[in-house]
Amino acid sequence: MNHSLKIGLLLLPLSAAAEINWKKHIIQKPILSMINSAVAHDWDGDGYMDILSSLQGEVFLYRGPDWKRYSVHTFSDGQSRNKMRPACIHSCLMDVDGDGDPDFIGSNNTVFWLECPNDPFSGEPWKFRLVDDVILGTHCLITGDVNQDGKVDLIANSGRDERGTILPHSLTWIEVPENPSSATEWIRHVFADRDAPGGSHYTGFGDVNGDGRPDISCAAKGGEKSPNGEWFAWWEQPENPTKVWKKHLLADNQVGATNIMPADLNGDGNIDYFATRGHGNGVLWFEGPHFDLIEIDSDLDSPHSLDLADLDNDGDIDAVACGKETDGVAAWYENDGTGNFTKHIVGKDQGSYDTRFIDVDFDGDLDILVAGHTSNNIVWFENVIE
């Protein structure tokens, strides 16, 4: 595999790249503790997006458009063998019980799900159930039909070392059991057994090699407390997805590597990877099929969040990333269709562990939802692209 560095063009002149013309809307004002993840859905079907997030020891549902918040769960001792923290490190949505509404899946020193009731805003607590309390250091939760059986699965990392879990430095995919409301745990498959050391972070999902089976990518930050990291890699799914998957290293010596997602970025029919170094600096992509590394923006500091979508509706995939510290910069990267990216600054002085493209105001274009991490807030930036 070719790991050579290829530098391409990437930024407009500084004056153009420095523009900020996205309106920032506050969902949750700053609090005294971190907010790491936020997800969105119109739970009551009223045409306004609602937001679900965890903070201050609870999970709150914010009802749009005025963002009145409702507590749907309180973390407490005895819910897991592991001690809960004030907030989840990551979360996602999945219709676990197949009743037509999305349930909440969170990682808070254990992976759990909250069952959405018939009336999510009734004040009735959402029922808490375990998914997996053996894997630890689960920095990322995403969903996808891994084994192609028509059912959505959960993908979760187990990033702690041997002192924290019996499944250290591993990656898993987890099947929903037949009766999730009564099951004590889900069906876990370890596809990267102790094969993802160094502080694994966020994963990506998609068929990279064109064999019809979706593959999974990941990155690890490294550093003194997380040795053997600083890499981007993807794992090739075998014919039997319950067996160990083959690891393909994309690049090492990538200080602070955190995020990596697959997409055809240059329109050549090959899958590429877009990536960030959220505990370091820089935004980059790997051009398939040989996965040459191309630097896009070496200046963005601590871009600990990433999402991909066609933001400007021109038929190609764009990206958004945001720094994790309080002086973080949120930026989107405009793709010209051939893999050349132009940086546009969306906002400044906003930290993030979780940034997602969401049509928050239901006006037909994608906005940017940000869970504030060190900014301790939840905000969304209104799309102003014409």
mmCIF file of C-alpha atoms in Angstrom:
data_model
loop_
_atom_site.group_PDB
_atom_site.id
_atom_site.type_symbol
_atom_site.label_atom_id
_atom_site.label_comp_id
_atom_site.label_asym_id
_atom_site.label_seq_id
_atom_site.Cartn_x
_atom_site.Cartn_y
_atom_site.Cartn_z
ATOM 1 C CA MET A 1 0.000 0.000 0.000
ATOM 2 C CA ASN A 2 1.296 3.428 -0.915
ATOM 3 C CA HIS A 3 1.677 5.679 2.103
ATOM 4 C CA SER A 4 3.436 8.492 0.221
ATOM 5 C CA LEU A 5 2.453 12.071 0.945
ATOM 6 C CA LYS A 6 0.833 13.982 -1.891
ATOM 7 C CA ILE A 7 0.165 17.671 -1.406
ATOM 8 C CA GLY A 8 -2.689 19.282 -3.285
ATOM 9 C CA LEU A 9 -4.219 22.665 -3.456
ATOM 10 C CA LEU A 10 -6.651 23.321 -1.036
ATOM 11 C CA LEU A 11 -7.450 26.675 0.349
ATOM 12 C CA LEU A 12 -8.810 29.902 -1.030
ATOM 13 C CA PRO A 13 -6.915 33.109 -0.218
ATOM 14 C CA LEU A 14 -6.969 33.849 3.491
ATOM 15 C CA SER A 15 -9.523 36.649 3.163
ATOM 16 C CA ALA A 16 -12.073 34.297 1.585
ATOM 17 C CA ALA A 17 -11.343 31.489 4.029
ATOM 18 C CA ALA A 18 -11.864 33.843 6.981
ATOM 19 C CA GLU A 19 -15.492 34.681 6.178
ATOM 20 C CA ILE A 20 -18.053 33.998 8.918
ATOM 21 C CA ASN A 21 -21.638 34.438 7.833
ATOM 22 C CA TRP A 22 -23.473 31.563 9.480
ATOM 23 C CA LYS A 23 -25.916 32.535 12.224
ATOM 24 C CA LYS A 24 -25.275 30.778 15.540
ATOM 25 C CA HIS A 25 -28.337 29.616 17.495
ATOM 26 C CA ILE A 26 -28.168 28.522 21.137
ATOM 27 C CA ILE A 27 -29.951 25.326 22.189
ATOM 28 C CA GLN A 28 -28.238 24.893 25.569
ATOM 29 C CA LYS A 29 -26.416 27.796 27.215
ATOM 30 C CA PRO A 30 -22.979 27.067 28.693
ATOM 31 C CA ILE A 31 -23.017 24.989 31.881
ATOM 32 C CA LEU A 32 -20.279 23.937 34.309
ATOM 33 C CA SER A 33 -19.535 20.550 32.730
ATOM 34 C CA MET A 34 -18.751 19.203 29.276
ATOM 35 C CA ILE A 35 -21.336 18.306 26.636
ATOM 36 C CA ASN A 36 -19.851 15.787 24.246
ATOM 37 C CA SER A 37 -22.592 14.592 21.918
ATOM 38 C CA ALA A 38 -26.000 15.587 20.557
ATOM 39 C CA VAL A 39 -28.438 13.875 18.181
ATOM 40 C CA ALA A 40 -31.553 15.131 16.416
ATOM 41 C CA HIS A 41 -34.992 13.910 15.319
ATOM 42 C CA ASP A 42 -38.543 15.286 15.164
ATOM 43 C CA TRP A 43 -39.944 13.020 17.890
ATOM 44 C CA ASP A 44 -43.385 14.606 18.075
ATOM 45 C CA GLY A 45 -43.821 15.051 14.317
ATOM 46 C CA ASP A 46 -44.661 18.738 14.590
ATOM 47 C CA GLY A 47 -42.253 19.837 11.861
ATOM 48 C CA TYR A 48 -39.618 21.114 14.271
ATOM 49 C CA MET A 49 -36.399 19.287 15.031
ATOM 50 C CA ASP A 50 -35.804 18.111 18.605
ATOM 51 C CA ILE A 51 -32.385 17.530 20.167
ATOM 52 C CA LEU A 52 -31.308 14.795 22.585
ATOM 53 C CA SER A 53 -28.143 15.142 24.670
ATOM 54 C CA SER A 54 -26.631 14.211 28.032
ATOM 55 C CA LEU A 55 -25.218 16.640 30.575
ATOM 56 C CA GLN A 56 -25.090 17.276 34.314
ATOM 57 C CA GLY A 57 -25.906 13.653 35.146
ATOM 58 C CA GLU A 58 -29.045 13.458 33.010
ATOM 59 C CA VAL A 59 -30.237 12.927 29.444
ATOM 60 C CA PHE A 60 -32.357 15.817 28.179
ATOM 61 C CA LEU A 61 -34.734 16.097 25.236
ATOM 62 C CA TYR A 62 -34.916 19.639 23.849
ATOM 63 C CA ARG A 63 -38.199 20.337 22.097
ATOM 64 C CA GLY A 64 -37.984 22.539 19.041
ATOM 65 C CA PRO A 65 -38.374 25.305 18.179
ATOM 66 C CA ASP A 66 -38.016 26.962 21.613
ATOM 67 C CA TRP A 67 -35.709 24.241 23.040
ATOM 68 C CA LYS A 68 -37.610 23.654 26.272
ATOM 69 C CA ARG A 69 -35.837 20.734 27.854
ATOM 70 C CA TYR A 70 -37.303 17.581 29.359
ATOM 71 C CA SER A 71 -35.318 15.162 31.505
ATOM 72 C CA VAL A 72 -35.729 11.634 30.134
ATOM 73 C CA HIS A 73 -33.128 9.822 32.239
ATOM 74 C CA THR A 74 -30.941 10.334 35.317
ATOM 75 C CA PHE A 75 -27.667 8.467 35.679
ATOM 76 C CA SER A 76 -27.258 6.702 39.008
ATOM 77 C CA ASP A 77 -25.275 3.970 40.706
ATOM 78 C CA GLY A 78 -26.385 0.415 40.094
ATOM 79 C CA GLN A 79 -27.363 0.854 36.452
ATOM 80 C CA SER A 80 -24.117 -0.780 35.337
ATOM 81 C CA ARG A 81 -21.086 -2.478 36.817
ATOM 82 C CA ASN A 82 -19.232 0.712 35.849
ATOM 83 C CA LYS A 83 -19.574 4.106 37.504
ATOM 84 C CA MET A 84 -21.519 6.575 35.375
ATOM 85 C CA ARG A 85 -20.181 10.028 34.544
ATOM 86 C CA PRO A 86 -22.188 13.256 34.167
ATOM 87 C CA ALA A 87 -22.360 12.927 30.364
ATOM 88 C CA CYS A 88 -21.968 10.464 27.522
ATOM 89 C CA ILE A 89 -18.801 10.646 25.475
ATOM 90 C CA HIS A 90 -20.797 9.787 22.333
ATOM 91 C CA SER A 91 -24.294 8.819 21.224
ATOM 92 C CA CYS A 92 -26.416 7.826 18.259
ATOM 93 C CA LEU A 93 -30.009 6.973 17.369
ATOM 94 C CA MET A 94 -31.437 3.556 16.491
ATOM 95 C CA ASP A 95 -34.964 2.158 16.399
ATOM 96 C CA VAL A 96 -33.946 -0.693 18.673
ATOM 97 C CA ASP A 97 -37.391 -2.130 19.354
ATOM 98 C CA GLY A 98 -38.771 -1.629 15.836
ATOM 99 C CA ASP A 99 -41.728 0.513 16.906
ATOM 100 C CA GLY A 100 -41.052 3.266 14.381
ATOM 101 C CA ASP A 101 -39.390 5.871 16.585
ATOM 102 C CA PRO A 102 -35.654 6.212 17.246
ATOM 103 C CA ASP A 103 -34.276 5.269 20.642
ATOM 104 C CA PHE A 104 -31.161 6.777 22.213
ATOM 105 C CA ILE A 105 -27.891 4.864 22.454
ATOM 106 C CA GLY A 106 -25.167 6.339 24.638
ATOM 107 C CA SER A 107 -21.682 5.568 25.892
ATOM 108 C CA ASN A 108 -21.111 6.546 29.505
ATOM 109 C CA ASN A 109 -18.572 4.067 30.904
ATOM 110 C CA THR A 110 -21.025 1.539 29.550
ATOM 111 C CA VAL A 111 -23.017 1.290 26.335
ATOM 112 C CA PHE A 112 -26.765 1.555 26.979
ATOM 113 C CA TRP A 113 -30.023 2.405 25.263
ATOM 114 C CA LEU A 114 -33.042 4.413 26.336
ATOM 115 C CA GLU A 115 -36.395 3.245 24.986
ATOM 116 C CA CYS A 116 -38.479 6.089 23.600
ATOM 117 C CA PRO A 117 -42.012 5.945 25.046
ATOM 118 C CA ASN A 118 -45.191 6.634 23.070
ATOM 119 C CA ASP A 119 -45.111 10.249 24.231
ATOM 120 C CA PRO A 120 -41.451 11.251 24.528
ATOM 121 C CA PHE A 121 -42.356 14.598 26.130
ATOM 122 C CA SER A 122 -44.729 13.215 28.778
ATOM 123 C CA GLY A 123 -42.188 13.455 31.564
ATOM 124 C CA GLU A 124 -42.086 9.667 31.797
ATOM 125 C CA PRO A 125 -38.460 8.479 32.044
ATOM 126 C CA TRP A 126 -37.201 6.589 29.038
ATOM 127 C CA LYS A 127 -36.425 3.011 30.103
ATOM 128 C CA PHE A 128 -32.717 2.347 30.588
ATOM 129 C CA ARG A 129 -31.290 -0.946 29.320
ATOM 130 C CA LEU A 130 -27.752 -2.231 28.882
ATOM 131 C CA VAL A 131 -26.170 -2.899 25.522
ATOM 132 C CA ASP A 132 -22.668 -3.829 26.700
ATOM 133 C CA ASP A 133 -20.823 -3.010 29.925
ATOM 134 C CA VAL A 134 -17.710 -5.077 29.161
ATOM 135 C CA ILE A 135 -16.262 -2.919 26.399
ATOM 136 C CA LEU A 136 -14.833 0.328 27.789
ATOM 137 C CA GLY A 137 -13.420 3.491 26.313
ATOM 138 C CA THR A 138 -16.207 3.542 23.737
ATOM 139 C CA HIS A 139 -15.497 6.855 22.082
ATOM 140 C CA CYS A 140 -17.730 6.264 19.087
ATOM 141 C CA LEU A 141 -21.142 4.750 18.397
ATOM 142 C CA ILE A 142 -22.364 4.455 14.818
ATOM 143 C CA THR A 143 -24.926 2.219 13.132
ATOM 144 C CA GLY A 144 -24.983 0.154 9.948
ATOM 145 C CA ASP A 145 -26.075 -3.211 8.596
ATOM 146 C CA VAL A 146 -22.749 -4.968 9.056
ATOM 147 C CA ASN A 147 -23.722 -8.534 8.118
ATOM 148 C CA GLN A 148 -26.213 -7.461 5.433
ATOM 149 C CA ASP A 149 -29.168 -9.260 7.025
ATOM 150 C CA GLY A 150 -31.480 -6.279 6.661
ATOM 151 C CA LYS A 151 -31.149 -5.280 10.317
ATOM 152 C CA VAL A 152 -29.188 -2.328 11.653
ATOM 153 C CA ASP A 153 -26.240 -3.143 13.925
ATOM 154 C CA LEU A 154 -24.186 -1.041 16.352
ATOM 155 C CA ILE A 155 -20.460 -0.395 15.865
ATOM 156 C CA ALA A 156 -18.494 0.456 19.016
ATOM 157 C CA ASN A 157 -14.840 0.561 20.000
ATOM 158 C CA SER A 158 -13.308 -0.746 23.220
ATOM 159 C CA GLY A 159 -10.391 1.620 23.583
ATOM 160 C CA ARG A 160 -9.213 1.049 27.150
ATOM 161 C CA ASP A 161 -6.154 -1.037 27.958
ATOM 162 C CA GLU A 162 -5.944 -4.270 29.962
ATOM 163 C CA ARG A 163 -6.437 -2.421 33.236
ATOM 164 C CA GLY A 164 -9.906 -1.304 32.170
ATOM 165 C CA THR A 165 -11.476 -4.159 30.221
ATOM 166 C CA ILE A 166 -11.024 -7.780 29.212
ATOM 167 C CA LEU A 167 -11.433 -6.569 25.603
ATOM 168 C CA PRO A 168 -8.662 -3.954 25.361
ATOM 169 C CA HIS A 169 -7.682 -2.054 22.196
ATOM 170 C CA SER A 170 -10.474 -3.668 20.199
ATOM 171 C CA LEU A 171 -13.297 -2.840 17.804
ATOM 172 C CA THR A 172 -16.691 -4.512 17.840
ATOM 173 C CA TRP A 173 -19.962 -4.741 15.996
ATOM 174 C CA ILE A 174 -22.990 -5.624 18.049
ATOM 175 C CA GLU A 175 -26.278 -7.196 16.951
ATOM 176 C CA VAL A 176 -29.600 -6.293 18.491
ATOM 177 C CA PRO A 177 -31.015 -9.408 20.223
ATOM 178 C CA GLU A 178 -34.378 -10.843 19.225
ATOM 179 C CA ASN A 179 -36.118 -9.359 22.263
ATOM 180 C CA PRO A 180 -34.098 -6.231 23.133
ATOM 181 C CA SER A 181 -36.528 -5.056 25.823
ATOM 182 C CA SER A 182 -35.880 -8.169 27.920
ATOM 183 C CA ALA A 183 -32.317 -9.084 26.912
ATOM 184 C CA THR A 184 -29.562 -8.480 29.456
ATOM 185 C CA GLU A 185 -26.973 -7.793 26.764
ATOM 186 C CA TRP A 186 -26.601 -7.615 22.999
ATOM 187 C CA ILE A 187 -24.685 -10.005 20.713
ATOM 188 C CA ARG A 188 -21.089 -8.789 20.550
ATOM 189 C CA HIS A 189 -18.631 -9.601 17.740
ATOM 190 C CA VAL A 190 -15.000 -8.517 18.188
ATOM 191 C CA PHE A 191 -13.694 -7.982 14.661
ATOM 192 C CA ALA A 192 -10.436 -6.241 15.638
ATOM 193 C CA ASP A 193 -9.225 -8.224 18.644
ATOM 194 C CA ARG A 194 -6.553 -6.117 20.434
ATOM 195 C CA ASP A 195 -5.787 -4.767 16.971
ATOM 196 C CA ALA A 196 -6.657 -1.092 17.552
ATOM 197 C CA PRO A 197 -4.218 0.231 20.199
ATOM 198 C CA GLY A 198 -3.326 3.774 21.089
ATOM 199 C CA GLY A 199 -6.579 5.439 22.074
ATOM 200 C CA SER A 200 -8.986 4.508 19.294
ATOM 201 C CA HIS A 201 -11.521 7.212 18.513
ATOM 202 C CA TYR A 202 -14.131 7.500 15.772
ATOM 203 C CA THR A 203 -15.130 4.938 13.162
ATOM 204 C CA GLY A 204 -16.460 5.049 9.610
ATOM 205 C CA PHE A 205 -18.630 2.546 7.746
ATOM 206 C CA GLY A 206 -18.867 1.613 4.062
ATOM 207 C CA ASP A 207 -17.762 -0.838 1.364
ATOM 208 C CA VAL A 208 -14.262 0.344 0.482
ATOM 209 C CA ASN A 209 -12.972 -2.434 -1.773
ATOM 210 C CA GLY A 210 -16.141 -3.042 -3.768
ATOM 211 C CA ASP A 211 -16.749 -6.624 -2.664
ATOM 212 C CA GLY A 212 -20.298 -5.868 -1.517
ATOM 213 C CA ARG A 213 -19.446 -6.138 2.164
ATOM 214 C CA PRO A 214 -19.199 -2.947 4.262
ATOM 215 C CA ASP A 215 -15.857 -2.273 5.920
ATOM 216 C CA ILE A 216 -15.009 -0.248 9.021
ATOM 217 C CA SER A 217 -12.349 2.444 9.480
ATOM 218 C CA CYS A 218 -10.897 3.926 12.653
ATOM 219 C CA ALA A 219 -8.184 6.242 13.966
ATOM 220 C CA ALA A 220 -6.131 6.358 17.166
ATOM 221 C CA LYS A 221 -4.713 9.485 18.770
ATOM 222 C CA GLY A 222 -1.547 8.092 20.382
ATOM 223 C CA GLY A 223 0.518 10.123 22.797
ATOM 224 C CA GLU A 224 2.272 9.304 26.059
ATOM 225 C CA LYS A 225 -0.877 7.934 27.722
ATOM 226 C CA SER A 226 -1.955 5.993 24.622
ATOM 227 C CA PRO A 227 1.098 4.255 23.150
ATOM 228 C CA ASN A 228 1.050 2.600 19.709
ATOM 229 C CA GLY A 229 -1.483 5.028 18.287
ATOM 230 C CA GLU A 230 -1.137 7.867 15.751
ATOM 231 C CA TRP A 231 -2.615 5.878 12.863
ATOM 232 C CA PHE A 232 -5.490 5.761 10.398
ATOM 233 C CA ALA A 233 -6.627 2.304 9.248
ATOM 234 C CA TRP A 234 -9.521 0.286 7.847
ATOM 235 C CA TRP A 235 -10.619 -3.279 8.458
ATOM 236 C CA GLU A 236 -11.756 -5.490 5.581
ATOM 237 C CA GLN A 237 -14.845 -7.560 6.277
ATOM 238 C CA PRO A 238 -14.406 -11.266 5.483
ATOM 239 C CA GLU A 239 -17.095 -13.559 4.108
ATOM 240 C CA ASN A 240 -17.973 -14.483 7.695
ATOM 241 C CA PRO A 241 -18.304 -11.155 9.530
ATOM 242 C CA THR A 242 -18.154 -12.845 12.942
ATOM 243 C CA LYS A 243 -14.488 -13.758 12.346
ATOM 244 C CA VAL A 244 -11.461 -11.489 12.743
ATOM 245 C CA TRP A 245 -11.220 -8.824 10.009
ATOM 246 C CA LYS A 246 -8.048 -7.904 8.098
ATOM 247 C CA LYS A 247 -6.471 -4.592 9.064
ATOM 248 C CA HIS A 248 -5.126 -2.224 6.389
ATOM 249 C CA LEU A 249 -2.922 0.613 7.629
ATOM 250 C CA LEU A 250 -3.530 3.861 5.755
ATOM 251 C CA ALA A 251 -0.897 5.951 7.521
ATOM 252 C CA ASP A 252 1.030 6.030 10.777
ATOM 253 C CA ASN A 253 2.906 8.851 12.519
ATOM 254 C CA GLN A 254 -0.347 10.832 12.409
ATOM 255 C CA VAL A 255 -0.178 12.655 15.724
ATOM 256 C CA GLY A 256 -3.604 12.988 17.336
ATOM 257 C CA ALA A 257 -5.525 11.010 14.673
ATOM 258 C CA THR A 258 -9.221 10.803 15.572
ATOM 259 C CA ASN A 259 -11.789 10.873 12.744
ATOM 260 C CA ILE A 260 -12.054 9.022 9.433
ATOM 261 C CA MET A 261 -15.048 8.512 7.141
ATOM 262 C CA PRO A 262 -15.365 6.893 3.677
ATOM 263 C CA ALA A 263 -16.814 8.530 0.561
ATOM 264 C CA ASP A 264 -16.008 8.960 -3.128
ATOM 265 C CA LEU A 265 -14.551 12.440 -2.844
ATOM 266 C CA ASN A 266 -13.241 12.980 -6.382
ATOM 267 C CA GLY A 267 -15.936 11.252 -8.434
ATOM 268 C CA ASP A 268 -13.691 8.550 -9.898
ATOM 269 C CA GLY A 269 -15.765 5.647 -8.599
ATOM 270 C CA ASN A 270 -13.238 4.685 -5.925
ATOM 271 C CA ILE A 271 -13.890 5.126 -2.223
ATOM 272 C CA ASP A 272 -11.623 7.612 -0.476
ATOM 273 C CA TYR A 273 -11.307 8.607 3.172
ATOM 274 C CA PHE A 274 -11.734 12.053 4.740
ATOM 275 C CA ALA A 275 -9.931 12.395 8.077
ATOM 276 C CA THR A 276 -8.947 14.754 10.895
ATOM 277 C CA ARG A 277 -6.369 14.837 13.690
ATOM 278 C CA GLY A 278 -8.557 15.925 16.597
ATOM 279 C CA HIS A 279 -5.825 15.635 19.220
ATOM 280 C CA GLY A 280 -3.361 17.342 16.901
ATOM 281 C CA ASN A 281 -3.773 19.564 13.870
ATOM 282 C CA GLY A 282 -5.107 19.207 10.412
ATOM 283 C CA VAL A 283 -7.686 17.994 7.946
ATOM 284 C CA LEU A 284 -6.736 15.535 5.200
ATOM 285 C CA TRP A 285 -7.989 12.879 2.795
ATOM 286 C CA PHE A 286 -6.758 9.585 1.414
ATOM 287 C CA GLU A 287 -7.276 9.142 -2.338
ATOM 288 C CA GLY A 288 -8.405 5.653 -3.304
ATOM 289 C CA PRO A 289 -7.636 3.101 -4.515
ATOM 290 C CA HIS A 290 -4.021 3.530 -3.348
ATOM 291 C CA PHE A 291 -4.920 5.866 -0.498
ATOM 292 C CA ASP A 292 -2.311 8.548 -1.048
ATOM 293 C CA LEU A 293 -2.450 11.070 1.797
ATOM 294 C CA ILE A 294 -3.416 14.589 0.732
ATOM 295 C CA GLU A 295 -3.266 17.452 3.223
ATOM 296 C CA ILE A 296 -6.232 19.823 3.007
ATOM 297 C CA ASP A 297 -5.811 22.177 5.959
ATOM 298 C CA SER A 298 -2.804 21.828 8.237
ATOM 299 C CA ASP A 299 -3.860 24.823 10.355
ATOM 300 C CA LEU A 300 -7.168 23.739 11.898
ATOM 301 C CA ASP A 301 -6.403 23.042 15.545
ATOM 302 C CA SER A 302 -7.806 19.964 17.307
ATOM 303 C CA PRO A 303 -10.574 19.100 14.788
ATOM 304 C CA HIS A 304 -12.145 16.469 17.033
ATOM 305 C CA SER A 305 -15.389 16.181 15.062
ATOM 306 C CA LEU A 306 -16.254 15.385 11.461
ATOM 307 C CA ASP A 307 -19.225 14.814 9.205
ATOM 308 C CA LEU A 308 -19.644 14.379 5.446
ATOM 309 C CA ALA A 309 -22.538 15.354 3.172
ATOM 310 C CA ASP A 310 -23.346 17.341 0.040
ATOM 311 C CA LEU A 311 -23.764 20.613 1.876
ATOM 312 C CA ASP A 312 -24.131 22.924 -1.142
ATOM 313 C CA ASN A 313 -26.257 20.556 -3.278
ATOM 314 C CA ASP A 314 -23.812 20.458 -6.183
ATOM 315 C CA GLY A 315 -23.571 16.668 -6.326
ATOM 316 C CA ASP A 316 -20.324 16.043 -4.473
ATOM 317 C CA ILE A 317 -19.362 15.347 -0.865
ATOM 318 C CA ASP A 318 -18.321 18.216 1.403
ATOM 319 C CA ALA A 319 -17.107 18.070 5.014
ATOM 320 C CA VAL A 320 -17.424 19.883 8.325
ATOM 321 C CA ALA A 321 -15.006 19.856 11.259
ATOM 322 C CA CYS A 322 -14.642 21.828 14.484
ATOM 323 C CA GLY A 323 -11.891 22.278 17.046
ATOM 324 C CA LYS A 324 -12.443 20.810 20.499
ATOM 325 C CA GLU A 325 -11.170 23.670 22.672
ATOM 326 C CA THR A 326 -13.044 26.819 23.721
ATOM 327 C CA ASP A 327 -11.289 28.834 21.003
ATOM 328 C CA GLY A 328 -12.151 26.221 18.408
ATOM 329 C CA VAL A 329 -12.958 27.054 14.796
ATOM 330 C CA ALA A 330 -15.860 25.429 12.956
ATOM 331 C CA ALA A 331 -15.256 25.149 9.214
ATOM 332 C CA TRP A 332 -16.778 23.441 6.216
ATOM 333 C CA TYR A 333 -14.747 22.279 3.263
ATOM 334 C CA GLU A 334 -16.274 22.811 -0.158
ATOM 335 C CA ASN A 335 -15.458 20.081 -2.662
ATOM 336 C CA ASP A 336 -15.152 21.090 -6.313
ATOM 337 C CA GLY A 337 -16.028 17.527 -7.321
ATOM 338 C CA THR A 338 -12.460 16.455 -8.021
ATOM 339 C CA GLY A 339 -11.183 16.370 -4.438
ATOM 340 C CA ASN A 340 -9.965 19.963 -4.243
ATOM 341 C CA PHE A 341 -11.380 21.560 -1.106
ATOM 342 C CA THR A 342 -11.991 25.190 -0.194
ATOM 343 C CA LYS A 343 -12.193 26.125 3.471
ATOM 344 C CA HIS A 344 -15.082 28.273 4.730
ATOM 345 C CA ILE A 345 -15.173 29.335 8.368
ATOM 346 C CA VAL A 346 -18.587 28.893 9.948
ATOM 347 C CA GLY A 347 -17.857 30.145 13.473
ATOM 348 C CA LYS A 348 -15.152 30.766 16.028
ATOM 349 C CA ASP A 349 -14.718 30.303 19.779
ATOM 350 C CA GLN A 350 -16.766 27.107 19.762
ATOM 351 C CA GLY A 351 -15.489 23.772 21.042
ATOM 352 C CA SER A 352 -16.871 20.471 19.821
ATOM 353 C CA TYR A 353 -16.603 16.716 20.298
ATOM 354 C CA ASP A 354 -19.570 16.096 18.003
ATOM 355 C CA THR A 355 -20.504 18.009 14.848
ATOM 356 C CA ARG A 356 -23.244 16.814 12.480
ATOM 357 C CA PHE A 357 -24.957 17.948 9.312
ATOM 358 C CA ILE A 358 -28.677 18.230 10.214
ATOM 359 C CA ASP A 359 -31.521 20.240 8.654
ATOM 360 C CA VAL A 360 -32.395 21.758 12.016
ATOM 361 C CA ASP A 361 -34.918 24.327 10.727
ATOM 362 C CA PHE A 362 -36.528 22.064 8.083
ATOM 363 C CA ASP A 363 -35.909 24.588 5.281
ATOM 364 C CA GLY A 364 -34.446 22.018 2.889
ATOM 365 C CA ASP A 365 -30.730 22.594 3.452
ATOM 366 C CA LEU A 366 -28.265 21.124 5.925
ATOM 367 C CA ASP A 367 -27.283 23.086 8.999
ATOM 368 C CA ILE A 368 -24.526 22.218 11.489
ATOM 369 C CA LEU A 369 -25.327 20.884 14.959
ATOM 370 C CA VAL A 370 -22.528 21.145 17.519
ATOM 371 C CA ALA A 371 -22.162 19.578 20.969
ATOM 372 C CA GLY A 372 -19.888 22.003 22.725
ATOM 373 C CA HIS A 373 -17.427 19.899 24.774
ATOM 374 C CA THR A 374 -15.216 22.531 26.470
ATOM 375 C CA SER A 375 -17.631 25.288 25.396
ATOM 376 C CA ASN A 376 -20.171 23.394 27.536
ATOM 377 C CA ASN A 377 -23.065 24.258 25.238
ATOM 378 C CA ILE A 378 -25.201 22.974 22.364
ATOM 379 C CA VAL A 379 -25.550 25.201 19.310
ATOM 380 C CA TRP A 380 -26.498 25.049 15.674
ATOM 381 C CA PHE A 381 -25.220 27.114 12.785
ATOM 382 C CA GLU A 382 -27.839 28.107 10.214
ATOM 383 C CA ASN A 383 -26.903 27.388 6.598
ATOM 384 C CA VAL A 384 -26.602 30.585 4.560
ATOM 385 C CA ILE A 385 -25.263 29.114 1.319
ATOM 386 C CA GLU A 386 -27.128 30.569 -1.646
#
